[in-house]
mmCIF file of C-alpha atoms in Angstrom:
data_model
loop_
_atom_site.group_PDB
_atom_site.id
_atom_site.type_symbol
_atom_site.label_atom_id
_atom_site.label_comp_id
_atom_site.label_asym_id
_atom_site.label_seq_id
_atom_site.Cartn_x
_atom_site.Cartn_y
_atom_site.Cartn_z
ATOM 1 C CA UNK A 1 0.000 0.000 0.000
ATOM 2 C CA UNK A 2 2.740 2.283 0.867
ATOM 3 C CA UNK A 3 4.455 2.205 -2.756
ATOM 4 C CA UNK A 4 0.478 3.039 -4.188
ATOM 5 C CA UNK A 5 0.520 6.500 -1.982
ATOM 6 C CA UNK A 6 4.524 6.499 -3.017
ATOM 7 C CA UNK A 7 2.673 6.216 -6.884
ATOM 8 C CA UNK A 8 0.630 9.190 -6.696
ATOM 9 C CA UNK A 9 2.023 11.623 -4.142
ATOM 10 C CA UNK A 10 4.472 11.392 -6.919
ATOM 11 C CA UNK A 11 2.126 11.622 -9.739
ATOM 12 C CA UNK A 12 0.943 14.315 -8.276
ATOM 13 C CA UNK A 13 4.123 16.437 -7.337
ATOM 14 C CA UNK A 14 5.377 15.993 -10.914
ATOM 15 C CA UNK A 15 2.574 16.909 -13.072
ATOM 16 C CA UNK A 16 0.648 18.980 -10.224
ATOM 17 C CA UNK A 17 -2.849 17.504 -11.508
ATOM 18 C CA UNK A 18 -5.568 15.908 -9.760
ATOM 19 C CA UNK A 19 -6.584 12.461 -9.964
ATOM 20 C CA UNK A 20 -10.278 10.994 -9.272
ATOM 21 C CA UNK A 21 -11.573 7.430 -9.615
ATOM 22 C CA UNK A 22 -13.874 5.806 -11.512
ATOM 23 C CA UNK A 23 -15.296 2.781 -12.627
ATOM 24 C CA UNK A 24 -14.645 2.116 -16.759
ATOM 25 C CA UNK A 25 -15.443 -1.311 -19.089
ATOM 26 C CA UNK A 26 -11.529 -1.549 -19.533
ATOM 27 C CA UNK A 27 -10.687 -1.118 -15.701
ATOM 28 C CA UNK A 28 -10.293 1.839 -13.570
ATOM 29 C CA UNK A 29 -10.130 5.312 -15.046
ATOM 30 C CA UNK A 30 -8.518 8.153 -13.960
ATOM 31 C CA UNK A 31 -10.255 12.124 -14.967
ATOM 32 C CA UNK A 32 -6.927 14.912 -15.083
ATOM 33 C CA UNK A 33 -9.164 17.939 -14.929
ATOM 34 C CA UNK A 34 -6.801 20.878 -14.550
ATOM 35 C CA UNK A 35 -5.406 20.621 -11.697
ATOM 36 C CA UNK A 36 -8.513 20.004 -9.932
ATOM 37 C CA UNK A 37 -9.348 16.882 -8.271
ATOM 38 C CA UNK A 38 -12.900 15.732 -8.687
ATOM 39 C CA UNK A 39 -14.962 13.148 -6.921
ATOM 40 C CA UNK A 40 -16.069 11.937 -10.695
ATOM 41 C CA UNK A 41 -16.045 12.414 -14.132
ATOM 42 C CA UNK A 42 -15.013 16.543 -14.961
ATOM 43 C CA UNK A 43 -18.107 18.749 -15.931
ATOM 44 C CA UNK A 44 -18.768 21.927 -16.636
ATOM 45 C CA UNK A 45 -17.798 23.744 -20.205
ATOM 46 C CA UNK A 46 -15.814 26.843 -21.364
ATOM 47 C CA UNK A 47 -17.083 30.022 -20.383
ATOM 48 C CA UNK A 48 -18.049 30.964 -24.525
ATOM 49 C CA UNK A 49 -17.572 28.908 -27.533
ATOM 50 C CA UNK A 50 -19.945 26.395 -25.588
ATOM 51 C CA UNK A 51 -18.185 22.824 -26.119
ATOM 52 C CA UNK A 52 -21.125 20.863 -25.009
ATOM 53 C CA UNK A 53 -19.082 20.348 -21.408
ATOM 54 C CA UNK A 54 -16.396 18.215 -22.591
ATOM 55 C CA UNK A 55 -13.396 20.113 -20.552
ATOM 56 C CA UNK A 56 -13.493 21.961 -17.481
ATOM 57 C CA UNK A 57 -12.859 25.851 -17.517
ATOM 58 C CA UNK A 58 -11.981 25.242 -21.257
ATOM 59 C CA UNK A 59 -8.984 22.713 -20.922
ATOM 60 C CA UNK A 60 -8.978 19.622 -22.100
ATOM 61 C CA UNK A 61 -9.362 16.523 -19.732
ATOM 62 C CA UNK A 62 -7.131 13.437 -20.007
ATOM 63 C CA UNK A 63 -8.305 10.191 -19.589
ATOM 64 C CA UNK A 64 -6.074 7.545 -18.394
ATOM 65 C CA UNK A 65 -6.665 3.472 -17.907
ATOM 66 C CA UNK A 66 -5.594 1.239 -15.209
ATOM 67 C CA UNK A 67 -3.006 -1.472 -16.775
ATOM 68 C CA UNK A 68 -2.158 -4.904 -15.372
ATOM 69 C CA UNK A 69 0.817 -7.202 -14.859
ATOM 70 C CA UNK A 70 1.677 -10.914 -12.979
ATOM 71 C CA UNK A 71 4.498 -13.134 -11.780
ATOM 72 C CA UNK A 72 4.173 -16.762 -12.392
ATOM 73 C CA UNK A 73 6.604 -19.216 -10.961
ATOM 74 C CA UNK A 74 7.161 -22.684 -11.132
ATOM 75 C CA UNK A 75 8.575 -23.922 -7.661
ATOM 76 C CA UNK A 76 10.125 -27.390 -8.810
ATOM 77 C CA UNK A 77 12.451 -25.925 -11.492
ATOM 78 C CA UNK A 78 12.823 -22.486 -10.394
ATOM 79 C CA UNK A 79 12.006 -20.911 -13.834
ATOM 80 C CA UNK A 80 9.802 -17.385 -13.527
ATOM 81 C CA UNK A 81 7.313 -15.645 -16.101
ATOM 82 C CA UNK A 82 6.031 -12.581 -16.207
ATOM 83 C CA UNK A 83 3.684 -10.299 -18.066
ATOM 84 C CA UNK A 84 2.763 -6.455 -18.127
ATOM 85 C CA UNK A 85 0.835 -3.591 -19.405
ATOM 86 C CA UNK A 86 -2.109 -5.492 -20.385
ATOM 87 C CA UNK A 87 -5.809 -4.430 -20.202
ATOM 88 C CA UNK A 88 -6.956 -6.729 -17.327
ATOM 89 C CA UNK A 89 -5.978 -8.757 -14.740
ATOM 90 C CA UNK A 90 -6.833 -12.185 -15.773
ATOM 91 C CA UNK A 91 -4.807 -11.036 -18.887
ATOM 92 C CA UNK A 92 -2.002 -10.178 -16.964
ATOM 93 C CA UNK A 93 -2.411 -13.447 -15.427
ATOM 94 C CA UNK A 94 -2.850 -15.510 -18.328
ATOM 95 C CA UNK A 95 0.125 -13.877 -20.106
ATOM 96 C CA UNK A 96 2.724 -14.167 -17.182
ATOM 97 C CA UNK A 97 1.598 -17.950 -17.254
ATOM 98 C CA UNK A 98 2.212 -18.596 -20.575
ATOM 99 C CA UNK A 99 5.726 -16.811 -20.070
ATOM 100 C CA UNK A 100 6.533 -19.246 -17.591
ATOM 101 C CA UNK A 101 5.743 -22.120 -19.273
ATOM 102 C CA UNK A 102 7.363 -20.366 -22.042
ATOM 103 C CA UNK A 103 10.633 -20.398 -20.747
ATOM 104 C CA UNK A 104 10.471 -23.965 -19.694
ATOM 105 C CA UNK A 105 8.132 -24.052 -16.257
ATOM 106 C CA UNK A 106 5.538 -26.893 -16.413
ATOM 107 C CA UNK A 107 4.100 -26.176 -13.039
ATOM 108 C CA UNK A 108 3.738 -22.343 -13.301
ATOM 109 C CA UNK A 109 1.404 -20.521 -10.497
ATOM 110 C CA UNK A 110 0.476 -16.862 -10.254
ATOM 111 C CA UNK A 111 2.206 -15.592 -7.399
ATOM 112 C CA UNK A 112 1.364 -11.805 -7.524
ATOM 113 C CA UNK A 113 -0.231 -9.684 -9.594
ATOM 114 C CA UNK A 114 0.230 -5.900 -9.865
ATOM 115 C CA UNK A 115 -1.550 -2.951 -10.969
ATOM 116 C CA UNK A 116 -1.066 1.187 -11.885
ATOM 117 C CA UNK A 117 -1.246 0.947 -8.268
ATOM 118 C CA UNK A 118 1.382 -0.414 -7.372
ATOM 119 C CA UNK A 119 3.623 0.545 -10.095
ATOM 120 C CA UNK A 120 6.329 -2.395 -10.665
ATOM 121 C CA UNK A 121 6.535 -5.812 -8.404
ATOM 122 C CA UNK A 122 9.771 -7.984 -8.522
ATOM 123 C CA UNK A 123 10.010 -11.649 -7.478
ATOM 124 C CA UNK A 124 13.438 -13.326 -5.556
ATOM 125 C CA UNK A 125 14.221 -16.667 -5.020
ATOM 126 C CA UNK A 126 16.662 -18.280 -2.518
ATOM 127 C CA UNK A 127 19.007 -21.096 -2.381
ATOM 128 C CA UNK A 128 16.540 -23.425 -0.159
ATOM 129 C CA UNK A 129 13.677 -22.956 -2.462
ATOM 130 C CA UNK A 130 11.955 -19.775 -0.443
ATOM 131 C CA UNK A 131 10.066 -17.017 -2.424
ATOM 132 C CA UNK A 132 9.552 -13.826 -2.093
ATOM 133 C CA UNK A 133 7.480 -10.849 -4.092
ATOM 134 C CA UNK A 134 7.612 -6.989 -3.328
ATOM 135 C CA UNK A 135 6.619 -3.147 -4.682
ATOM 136 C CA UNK A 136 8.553 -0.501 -5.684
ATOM 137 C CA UNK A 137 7.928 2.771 -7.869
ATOM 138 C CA UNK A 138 11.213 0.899 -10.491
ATOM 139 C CA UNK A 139 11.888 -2.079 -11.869
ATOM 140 C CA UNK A 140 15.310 -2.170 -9.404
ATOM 141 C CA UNK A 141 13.595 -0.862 -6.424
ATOM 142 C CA UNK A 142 10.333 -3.646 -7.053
ATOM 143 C CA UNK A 143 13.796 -6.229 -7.667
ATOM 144 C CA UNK A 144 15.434 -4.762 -4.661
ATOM 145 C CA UNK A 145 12.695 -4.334 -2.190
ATOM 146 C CA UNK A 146 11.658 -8.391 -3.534
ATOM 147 C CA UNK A 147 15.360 -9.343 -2.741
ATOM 148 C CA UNK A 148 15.373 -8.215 0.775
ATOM 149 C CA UNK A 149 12.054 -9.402 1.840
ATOM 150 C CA UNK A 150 13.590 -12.812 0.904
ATOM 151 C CA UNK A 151 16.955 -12.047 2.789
ATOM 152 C CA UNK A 152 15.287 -10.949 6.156
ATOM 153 C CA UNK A 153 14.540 -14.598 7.099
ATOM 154 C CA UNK A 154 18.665 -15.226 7.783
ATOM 155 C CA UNK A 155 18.711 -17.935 5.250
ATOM 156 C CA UNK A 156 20.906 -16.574 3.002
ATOM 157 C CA UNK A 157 21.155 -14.799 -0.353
ATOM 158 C CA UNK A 158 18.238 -14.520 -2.794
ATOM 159 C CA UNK A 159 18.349 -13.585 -6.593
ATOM 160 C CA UNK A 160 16.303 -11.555 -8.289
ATOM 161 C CA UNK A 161 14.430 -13.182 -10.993
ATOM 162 C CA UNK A 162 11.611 -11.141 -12.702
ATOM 163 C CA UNK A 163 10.738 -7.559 -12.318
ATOM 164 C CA UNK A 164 8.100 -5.734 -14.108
ATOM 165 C CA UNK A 165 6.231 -2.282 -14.077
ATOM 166 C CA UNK A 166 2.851 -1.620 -15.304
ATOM 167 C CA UNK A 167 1.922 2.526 -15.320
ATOM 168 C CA UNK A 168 -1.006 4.105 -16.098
ATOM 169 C CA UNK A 169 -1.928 4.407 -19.984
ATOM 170 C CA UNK A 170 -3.409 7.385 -21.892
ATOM 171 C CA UNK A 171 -6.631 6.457 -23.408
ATOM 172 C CA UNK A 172 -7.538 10.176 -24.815
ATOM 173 C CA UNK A 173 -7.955 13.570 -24.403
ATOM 174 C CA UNK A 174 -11.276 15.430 -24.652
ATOM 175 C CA UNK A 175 -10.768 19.148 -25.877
#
């Protein structure tokens, strides 16, 4: 949870624009409304030109969709999969399945799936067979962050063997 605030206290630092949820066919959808955040959709229109209410205070809104990834592993041989960026999450899941078994895997499981949210998840493995996944806002901190939750047991070294991101994707802008 911490990495999702980490997400967008960061999203909105950088681009100083409000975000607000809502439910769309595709997944979640995000409404950038100048700066404003907004319990829904944006409303409201230019004041002249009338635009039929399709920006707010006459700029354009951008619309942005939710996008999905998943780590698949496969215990007995140690061989990881992974997918990202893709509409859904049983895509995501699918996909980072097929990966696995892909790359040689014939037992492959999901063991976490990841979101917009929570930006990038990494997956570590250690020498006695333990597992473990994490967040982070990179590929290398998700990796890192993955590594060390594996480490704290006092087992030994882990290696990190998948890391993925997936971010938020622009769907349109309404001027």
């Amino acid at each position: 949870m911490k990495t999702q605030h980490l997400l967008l206290s960061a999203l909105f630092s950088i681009s100083a624009i409000g975000f607000a949820g809502s439910v769309h066919a595709q997944g979640h959808q995000y409404f950038i409304c100048n700066g404003t955040a907004q319990a829904g959709p944006c409303t409201g229109g230019s004041s002249g030109g009338g635009n039929g209410g399709n920006t707010r205070n006459g700029q354009p809104i951008t619309y942005w969709n939710f996008t999905w990834g998943a780590i698949a592993y496969d215990k007995d041989l140690r061989i990881a999969g992974g997918s990202s960026g893709k509409g859904g999450k049983w895509s995501a899941k699918s996909a980072a399945k097929k990966d696995c078994k892909a790359r040689g895997g014939k037992k492959c499981k999901v063991l976490q799936e990841y979101n917009s949210d929570n930006g990038c998840a990494g997956l570590s493995v250690g020498n006695s067979g333990r597992w473990a996944t994490d967040f982070g806002n990179t590929q290398e901190e998700a990796g890192l962050a993955s590594k060390n939750y594996c480490e704290s047991d006092g087992k030994g070294a882990c290696q990190v063997i998948y890391a993925g991101c997936s971010h938020l994707e622009r769907d349109r802008v309404v001027y």
